[in-house]
Amino acid sequence: MDSKPQFDNLTINPQTQAWHQRIHGEDKHRRHDHRTPFQRDRARILHSAAFRRLQAKTQVLGIGMNDFYRTRLTHSLEVSQIGTGITAQLKRKYPQLKPVLDSNSLIESLCLAHDIGHPPFGHGGEVALNYMMRSHGGFEGNGQTFRILTKLEPYTPNWGMNLTRRTLLGILKYPAHYSALVVPQRHPEVSNFRQLKPANWLSVKGVFDDDKASLDWVLANLTDKDRQAFISSAQEGTNPNYPHLKPLHKSLDCSIMELADDIAYAVHDLEDAIVMGIVNQNQWQHSVVEKLQQINEPWLKQEIATIGIKLFSNEHHLRKDAIGTLVNGFVTAIEIIEKSEFEDILLKYNAKLDSDFAKALDVLKAFVYRFVIRKPEIQMLEFKGQQIVMELFEAFACDPERLLPENTRCRWQQANANNDNAMRVIADYISGMTDEFASKLHQQLFGTKNMGLIDISQER
């Protein structure tokens, strides 16, 4: 049950050695290296191949549409900046929590890493992989992020980036495994990939069963009571069209990261749409201003008209001022709530947006969804990417030993020999591709215009 924080019992120290532990012990005595564990985590994420590939993955607008819009890389950098801003505000409002929130590197790590598991072509790629993995444990971007961090990124032989336990706890937006959340569905028959409707193949939001051991290790520092409560799930009350169960809880660190992500999505993607002429001021007035005027928050009522004028101004500096004002409004409206069912301080407290500002953020997100994401031109690009991913998967799955690059083929052979989920290896390979690489590889496999070779060993 959520309530206002009392801070009566801050006896559990989150900076214990257990939260700094890594799944594979390290004994690196590097010369004059005095970084904290979370500074090391941030460096590993920032210098990873998975992070660099975000520069060529779709955020909302398709790669190549314009050189102004945000990619998943620039989005992640903005989320990181907002996340540290939220942390600074919370430390000022709740000085009792300063020992818990003392590391900007931790929050930066979560924000920088939160999207690295998302496949090419945005939601279209995710739906495609989830469909192709329907009999093999499904696919979901957040689950793939956890998998990259704990297993795939080659910083270590078998433990991914080998991050600290607390960083991995913070990245878990959905801290339960697939088989505990999936609700079997009776799907319409799909005789051709082009008939696939995304609404019928919504991903299970959780950790893949293939990575259950990693999840268990992350949660091993919790008491049995906290662990059972933390992984509990239920039907999502806010979205009756989502068929599966969803985890009910997240850690304090994760709640900050998720708010930063939502703010960046609603505000910065709105800026892209305005600059590129995708939305106009009449749509803004009808779908945003009129709704925000019904909210009781005085600041919103006072500022929203001026914000709209500046957003649609031809003066770049005015538009940037409006974006900054919006972000500041949301960041300064975040508070801490207490979850009385938990003992561990990292679970007991969560960051939450003030109810009026939460309504305002929902209005902005709905505006971006309706007038940008659902725009037919955007959906056509998503549909095209969906087809590319499914056809690539089908090709590799039909003859993996012939078509997969050497490193991936070896992983597939090893998984197959050990009776592990070999199809997960193919999903790993495709989900790591950039939009452009996937398009070129599809052209090489199925096109007739260009029979030249591309180096498929570059994507792991």
XYZ file of C-alpha atoms in Angstrom:
460
model
C 0.000 0.000 0.000
C 1.375 3.448 -0.977
C 1.559 6.330 1.499
C 3.474 9.517 2.270
C 6.966 8.641 3.566
C 7.595 8.827 7.302
C 11.298 7.870 7.254
C 10.917 6.364 10.715
C 12.998 3.292 10.017
C 15.984 3.806 7.733
C 18.016 1.040 9.295
C 18.783 -0.905 6.119
C 21.879 0.467 4.443
C 21.647 0.186 0.641
C 25.392 0.712 0.313
C 26.187 -2.680 1.768
C 28.712 -4.903 0.056
C 25.935 -7.183 -1.206
C 24.485 -4.456 -3.466
C 27.971 -3.764 -4.841
C 28.600 -7.419 -5.668
C 28.920 -8.676 -9.241
C 27.734 -12.110 -10.325
C 31.296 -12.957 -11.400
C 33.861 -11.801 -8.869
C 36.476 -9.327 -10.064
C 39.935 -8.651 -8.735
C 41.109 -5.796 -10.927
C 43.883 -3.830 -9.286
C 44.290 -1.120 -11.873
C 46.731 1.676 -11.265
C 45.234 4.557 -9.238
C 41.664 3.531 -10.130
C 39.522 5.026 -7.378
C 36.159 4.884 -9.144
C 33.065 3.718 -7.286
C 31.338 0.488 -8.398
C 28.586 2.530 -10.073
C 31.091 4.691 -11.954
C 32.553 1.467 -13.323
C 29.076 0.297 -14.338
C 28.411 3.566 -16.156
C 31.695 3.278 -18.064
C 30.933 -0.297 -19.145
C 27.540 0.710 -20.497
C 28.788 3.864 -22.192
C 31.595 2.032 -24.005
C 29.566 -1.025 -25.003
C 28.746 -1.962 -28.587
C 25.088 -2.359 -27.607
C 24.970 1.272 -26.482
C 26.704 2.576 -29.619
C 24.200 0.784 -31.844
C 21.418 2.929 -30.396
C 22.601 5.749 -32.687
C 21.160 3.791 -35.625
C 17.959 2.480 -34.067
C 14.525 4.050 -34.412
C 13.172 6.073 -31.490
C 9.825 7.268 -32.892
C 10.593 8.659 -36.343
C 12.286 6.324 -38.799
C 16.037 6.465 -39.287
C 16.816 8.528 -42.383
C 13.669 10.678 -42.321
C 15.552 13.756 -41.083
C 18.870 14.619 -39.463
C 17.202 16.499 -36.594
C 15.024 13.880 -34.906
C 16.082 11.774 -31.970
C 17.461 8.252 -32.202
C 17.435 5.824 -29.299
C 20.941 7.022 -28.464
C 20.082 10.719 -28.132
C 16.880 9.759 -26.316
C 18.898 7.743 -23.792
C 21.283 10.653 -23.206
C 18.323 12.944 -22.545
C 16.763 10.407 -20.187
C 20.066 10.323 -18.308
C 20.105 14.112 -17.942
C 16.501 14.165 -16.716
C 17.188 11.272 -14.341
C 20.013 13.130 -12.606
C 17.778 16.197 -12.408
C 15.079 14.164 -10.670
C 17.639 12.755 -8.247
C 18.901 16.247 -7.389
C 15.345 17.419 -6.691
C 14.566 14.413 -4.501
C 17.733 14.869 -2.442
C 16.712 18.470 -1.807
C 13.114 17.571 -0.899
C 13.996 14.483 1.154
C 17.419 14.961 2.771
C 16.857 11.745 4.756
C 17.285 9.827 1.481
C 20.601 11.428 0.481
C 22.600 8.329 1.523
C 20.409 6.232 -0.778
C 20.586 8.640 -3.733
C 24.224 9.639 -3.430
C 25.381 8.252 -6.801
C 24.534 10.079 -10.011
C 26.526 7.415 -11.843
C 23.991 4.790 -10.768
C 21.009 6.725 -12.152
C 22.960 7.604 -15.295
C 23.780 3.921 -15.798
C 20.129 2.918 -15.643
C 19.024 5.696 -17.980
C 21.778 5.069 -20.513
C 21.100 1.317 -20.544
C 17.307 1.257 -20.417
C 16.798 0.901 -24.196
C 19.772 -1.187 -25.314
C 17.647 -4.317 -25.701
C 15.178 -2.791 -28.124
C 15.394 -4.294 -31.622
C 15.566 -2.503 -34.983
C 12.460 -0.696 -36.250
C 11.016 0.100 -32.837
C 7.725 -1.508 -31.863
C 7.448 -3.209 -35.254
C 10.669 -5.119 -34.633
C 9.566 -6.081 -31.128
C 6.207 -7.441 -32.336
C 7.959 -9.352 -35.114
C 10.446 -11.041 -32.783
C 7.744 -11.791 -30.214
C 5.695 -13.512 -32.902
C 8.649 -15.514 -34.222
C 9.553 -16.504 -30.633
C 5.932 -17.333 -29.694
C 6.780 -20.986 -29.021
C 10.222 -20.282 -27.582
C 9.688 -17.907 -24.649
C 8.633 -14.734 -26.460
C 10.514 -11.486 -26.899
C 10.319 -8.104 -25.166
C 12.753 -5.179 -25.269
C 13.210 -4.759 -21.518
C 13.838 -8.468 -21.083
C 16.460 -8.263 -23.825
C 18.117 -5.316 -22.065
C 18.528 -7.437 -18.937
C 19.884 -10.282 -21.065
C 22.482 -8.066 -22.761
C 23.670 -6.692 -19.428
C 23.897 -10.079 -17.716
C 24.914 -12.410 -20.537
C 25.492 -11.110 -24.066
C 27.697 -8.015 -24.086
C 31.255 -9.405 -24.430
C 32.875 -7.506 -21.558
C 33.229 -10.917 -19.897
C 33.063 -14.421 -21.424
C 29.675 -15.408 -19.977
C 28.336 -12.680 -17.651
C 27.753 -9.763 -19.981
C 28.897 -6.455 -18.492
C 29.045 -8.059 -15.033
C 27.334 -5.060 -13.416
C 26.630 -4.581 -9.728
C 23.566 -6.134 -8.182
C 21.985 -2.745 -7.452
C 22.388 -1.543 -11.036
C 20.722 -4.712 -12.298
C 17.925 -4.315 -9.735
C 17.379 -0.786 -11.013
C 17.109 -1.835 -14.660
C 14.302 -4.315 -13.859
C 11.129 -2.534 -14.897
C 9.320 -5.902 -14.794
C 11.009 -8.105 -12.152
C 9.357 -11.456 -12.860
C 10.006 -14.156 -15.417
C 7.999 -14.930 -18.545
C 6.269 -18.135 -17.465
C 4.934 -16.452 -14.301
C 3.297 -13.683 -16.365
C 2.126 -15.165 -19.642
C -1.577 -15.810 -20.141
C -2.060 -18.210 -23.089
C -4.078 -16.678 -25.917
C -6.036 -18.072 -28.827
C -4.625 -16.097 -31.730
C -6.143 -15.776 -35.202
C -4.452 -17.958 -37.792
C -1.596 -16.173 -39.571
C -0.932 -17.727 -42.964
C 1.267 -14.871 -44.185
C 3.526 -12.452 -42.299
C 1.723 -9.498 -43.866
C -1.453 -10.509 -42.037
C 0.128 -10.187 -38.596
C -1.598 -7.569 -36.423
C 0.510 -6.187 -33.547
C -2.492 -5.943 -31.219
C -2.775 -9.746 -31.269
C 0.852 -10.335 -30.267
C 1.585 -8.063 -27.314
C 4.828 -9.010 -25.566
C 4.955 -10.403 -22.042
C 6.700 -7.690 -20.016
C 9.232 -9.586 -17.936
C 12.546 -11.428 -17.859
C 12.927 -14.377 -20.225
C 12.833 -17.827 -18.612
C 16.261 -18.380 -20.209
C 17.597 -15.700 -17.837
C 15.830 -16.807 -14.653
C 19.128 -17.693 -12.951
C 20.380 -14.129 -13.445
C 17.132 -12.728 -12.053
C 17.352 -15.018 -9.028
C 20.893 -13.795 -8.342
C 19.856 -10.140 -8.456
C 17.008 -10.747 -5.993
C 19.023 -13.013 -3.671
C 19.919 -10.071 -1.412
C 16.256 -9.539 -0.493
C 14.416 -11.250 2.332
C 11.968 -13.981 1.330
C 9.074 -11.682 2.221
C 10.373 -8.784 0.131
C 11.282 -11.033 -2.785
C 7.850 -12.638 -2.973
C 6.115 -9.263 -2.793
C 8.489 -7.739 -5.342
C 7.860 -10.369 -8.031
C 4.067 -10.406 -7.505
C 1.900 -9.599 -10.514
C -1.693 -8.944 -11.563
C -3.816 -7.997 -14.560
C -3.153 -4.450 -15.667
C -6.110 -2.338 -14.598
C -5.275 0.646 -16.813
C -5.160 -1.307 -20.081
C -7.918 -3.906 -20.489
C -6.522 -4.848 -23.912
C -3.262 -6.131 -22.407
C -3.879 -9.849 -21.817
C -0.914 -10.861 -19.649
C -0.024 -10.288 -16.020
C 2.301 -7.414 -15.127
C 4.635 -7.108 -12.139
C 3.292 -4.693 -9.538
C 6.498 -3.211 -8.169
C 9.854 -1.711 -9.062
C 12.806 -0.435 -7.072
C 13.402 3.201 -6.077
C 16.164 3.559 -8.666
C 13.983 2.064 -11.396
C 11.068 4.373 -10.542
C 13.340 7.394 -11.122
C 14.601 5.997 -14.427
C 11.085 5.216 -15.630
C 9.824 8.713 -14.841
C 12.785 10.212 -16.694
C 11.993 7.987 -19.681
C 8.320 8.997 -19.705
C 9.149 12.707 -19.494
C 11.707 12.467 -22.302
C 9.272 10.509 -24.478
C 6.379 12.920 -23.971
C 8.299 16.188 -24.224
C 11.290 15.633 -26.474
C 9.499 13.458 -29.022
C 6.826 16.163 -29.114
C 9.562 18.642 -30.062
C 10.661 16.429 -32.966
C 7.106 16.231 -34.254
C 6.615 20.016 -34.088
C 9.896 20.840 -35.846
C 9.166 18.367 -38.640
C 5.627 19.685 -39.120
C 3.927 16.437 -38.142
C 1.635 18.180 -35.629
C 0.127 21.656 -35.774
C -1.055 24.274 -33.290
C -4.756 23.524 -33.806
C -4.202 19.890 -32.818
C -2.209 21.064 -29.792
C -4.949 23.469 -28.706
C -7.745 20.915 -29.007
C -5.983 17.792 -27.707
C -3.645 19.277 -25.096
C -4.501 22.798 -23.951
C -8.231 22.212 -23.531
C -7.582 19.063 -21.488
C -4.865 20.614 -19.331
C -7.131 23.556 -18.540
C -9.431 21.079 -16.782
C -6.656 20.084 -14.340
C -6.606 21.994 -11.061
C -2.852 22.600 -10.925
C -2.339 26.439 -10.944
C 1.107 26.295 -12.580
C -0.240 24.294 -15.516
C -3.180 26.658 -16.034
C -0.876 29.652 -15.952
C 1.921 28.342 -18.168
C 0.247 26.152 -20.775
C -0.913 28.937 -23.105
C 2.530 30.560 -23.184
C 4.201 27.173 -23.637
C 2.045 26.466 -26.693
C 2.887 29.794 -28.329
C 6.600 29.217 -27.820
C 6.462 25.577 -28.969
C 5.026 26.528 -32.344
C 7.137 29.642 -32.759
C 9.584 29.886 -35.651
C 12.188 31.068 -33.163
C 14.305 28.109 -32.134
C 15.285 29.600 -28.776
C 11.633 30.106 -27.795
C 10.810 26.508 -28.583
C 13.776 25.290 -26.537
C 12.658 27.505 -23.650
C 9.187 25.934 -23.783
C 10.650 22.420 -23.790
C 12.851 23.288 -20.824
C 9.865 24.755 -18.953
C 7.832 21.596 -19.500
C 10.650 19.313 -18.364
C 11.258 21.473 -15.296
C 7.569 21.395 -14.409
C 7.493 17.612 -14.388
C 10.864 17.100 -12.682
C 9.977 19.420 -9.802
C 6.579 17.744 -9.299
C 8.018 14.353 -8.340
C 7.637 13.101 -4.792
C 8.517 10.034 -2.744
C 5.891 7.518 -1.673
C 6.298 4.738 0.857
C 5.340 1.117 0.158
C 4.595 -0.334 3.562
C 4.762 -3.973 2.421
C 8.554 -3.817 1.969
C 11.450 -3.797 4.427
C 14.403 -3.070 2.121
C 14.868 0.647 1.610
C 15.427 0.205 -2.142
C 11.921 -1.250 -2.457
C 10.202 0.611 0.376
C 10.401 3.986 -1.373
C 9.436 4.931 -4.928
C 9.471 8.158 -6.900
C 6.065 9.203 -8.173
C 4.706 12.152 -10.136
C 2.191 14.425 -8.414
C -1.308 13.377 -9.518
C -2.102 16.569 -11.473
C 1.219 16.487 -13.297
C 0.751 12.751 -13.910
C -2.518 13.576 -15.687
C -0.709 16.239 -17.706
C 2.032 13.807 -18.701
C -0.599 11.282 -19.798
C -2.189 13.987 -21.977
C 1.151 14.698 -23.672
C 1.920 11.008 -24.162
C -1.543 10.440 -25.659
C -0.966 13.411 -27.991
C 2.343 12.000 -29.245
C 0.796 8.551 -29.652
C -2.243 9.780 -31.568
C -0.675 12.345 -33.884
C 2.831 10.953 -34.300
C 3.119 7.228 -33.616
C -0.264 6.350 -35.165
C 0.352 8.542 -38.200
C -0.007 6.284 -41.295
C 3.416 7.251 -42.662
C 5.056 6.194 -39.390
C 3.006 3.012 -39.205
C 4.023 2.096 -42.751
C 7.684 2.285 -41.768
C 6.963 0.203 -38.681
C 5.076 -2.342 -40.794
C 7.947 -2.562 -43.260
C 10.439 -3.117 -40.446
C 8.150 -5.772 -38.974
C 8.236 -7.694 -42.263
C 12.024 -7.408 -42.549
C 12.579 -8.813 -39.055
C 10.180 -11.742 -39.520
C 11.669 -12.703 -42.868
C 15.216 -12.520 -41.500
C 14.234 -14.712 -38.558
C 12.546 -17.249 -40.826
C 15.639 -17.459 -43.023
C 18.074 -17.971 -40.138
C 15.780 -20.432 -38.347
C 15.345 -22.627 -41.430
C 19.101 -23.124 -41.934
C 21.110 -21.558 -39.090
C 24.332 -23.483 -39.721
C 24.412 -22.198 -43.261
C 23.363 -18.562 -42.818
C 24.401 -17.376 -39.365
C 27.785 -15.629 -38.960
C 30.494 -17.653 -37.274
C 30.207 -16.323 -33.703
C 26.424 -16.597 -33.659
C 26.530 -20.007 -35.352
C 28.836 -21.314 -32.617
C 26.441 -20.044 -29.933
C 23.530 -21.662 -31.767
C 25.364 -24.989 -32.040
C 26.303 -24.918 -28.357
C 22.729 -24.133 -27.284
C 21.396 -26.876 -29.540
C 23.893 -29.426 -28.206
C 22.978 -28.546 -24.594
C 19.219 -28.695 -25.297
C 19.010 -24.994 -24.500
C 16.802 -22.515 -26.328
C 18.698 -22.196 -29.617
C 16.008 -19.924 -31.076
C 16.913 -17.358 -28.419
C 20.334 -17.097 -30.063
C 18.702 -16.072 -33.349
C 16.547 -13.515 -31.519
C 19.701 -12.166 -29.842
C 21.394 -11.757 -33.211
C 18.522 -9.980 -34.957
C 17.587 -7.771 -32.012
C 21.158 -6.461 -31.896
C 21.009 -5.230 -35.494
C 20.646 -1.579 -36.396
C 17.848 -0.527 -38.746
C 20.240 -0.027 -41.638
C 22.099 -3.299 -41.114
C 18.852 -5.287 -40.977
C 17.643 -3.591 -44.184
C 20.897 -4.314 -46.019
C 20.977 -7.913 -44.836
C 17.363 -8.390 -45.939
C 18.232 -6.967 -49.343
C 21.209 -9.308 -49.611
C 19.062 -12.348 -48.771
C 15.899 -11.517 -50.696
C 16.657 -8.666 -53.110
C 17.832 -8.899 -56.694
C 19.249 -5.417 -57.350
C 22.383 -5.631 -55.259
C 24.184 -8.946 -55.070
C 27.216 -7.494 -53.263
C 28.281 -8.837 -49.887
C 28.060 -7.111 -46.513
C 30.073 -8.143 -43.487
C 27.535 -9.901 -41.269
C 30.199 -10.623 -38.665
C 30.038 -7.006 -37.471
C 26.721 -7.509 -35.662
C 26.752 -9.773 -32.599
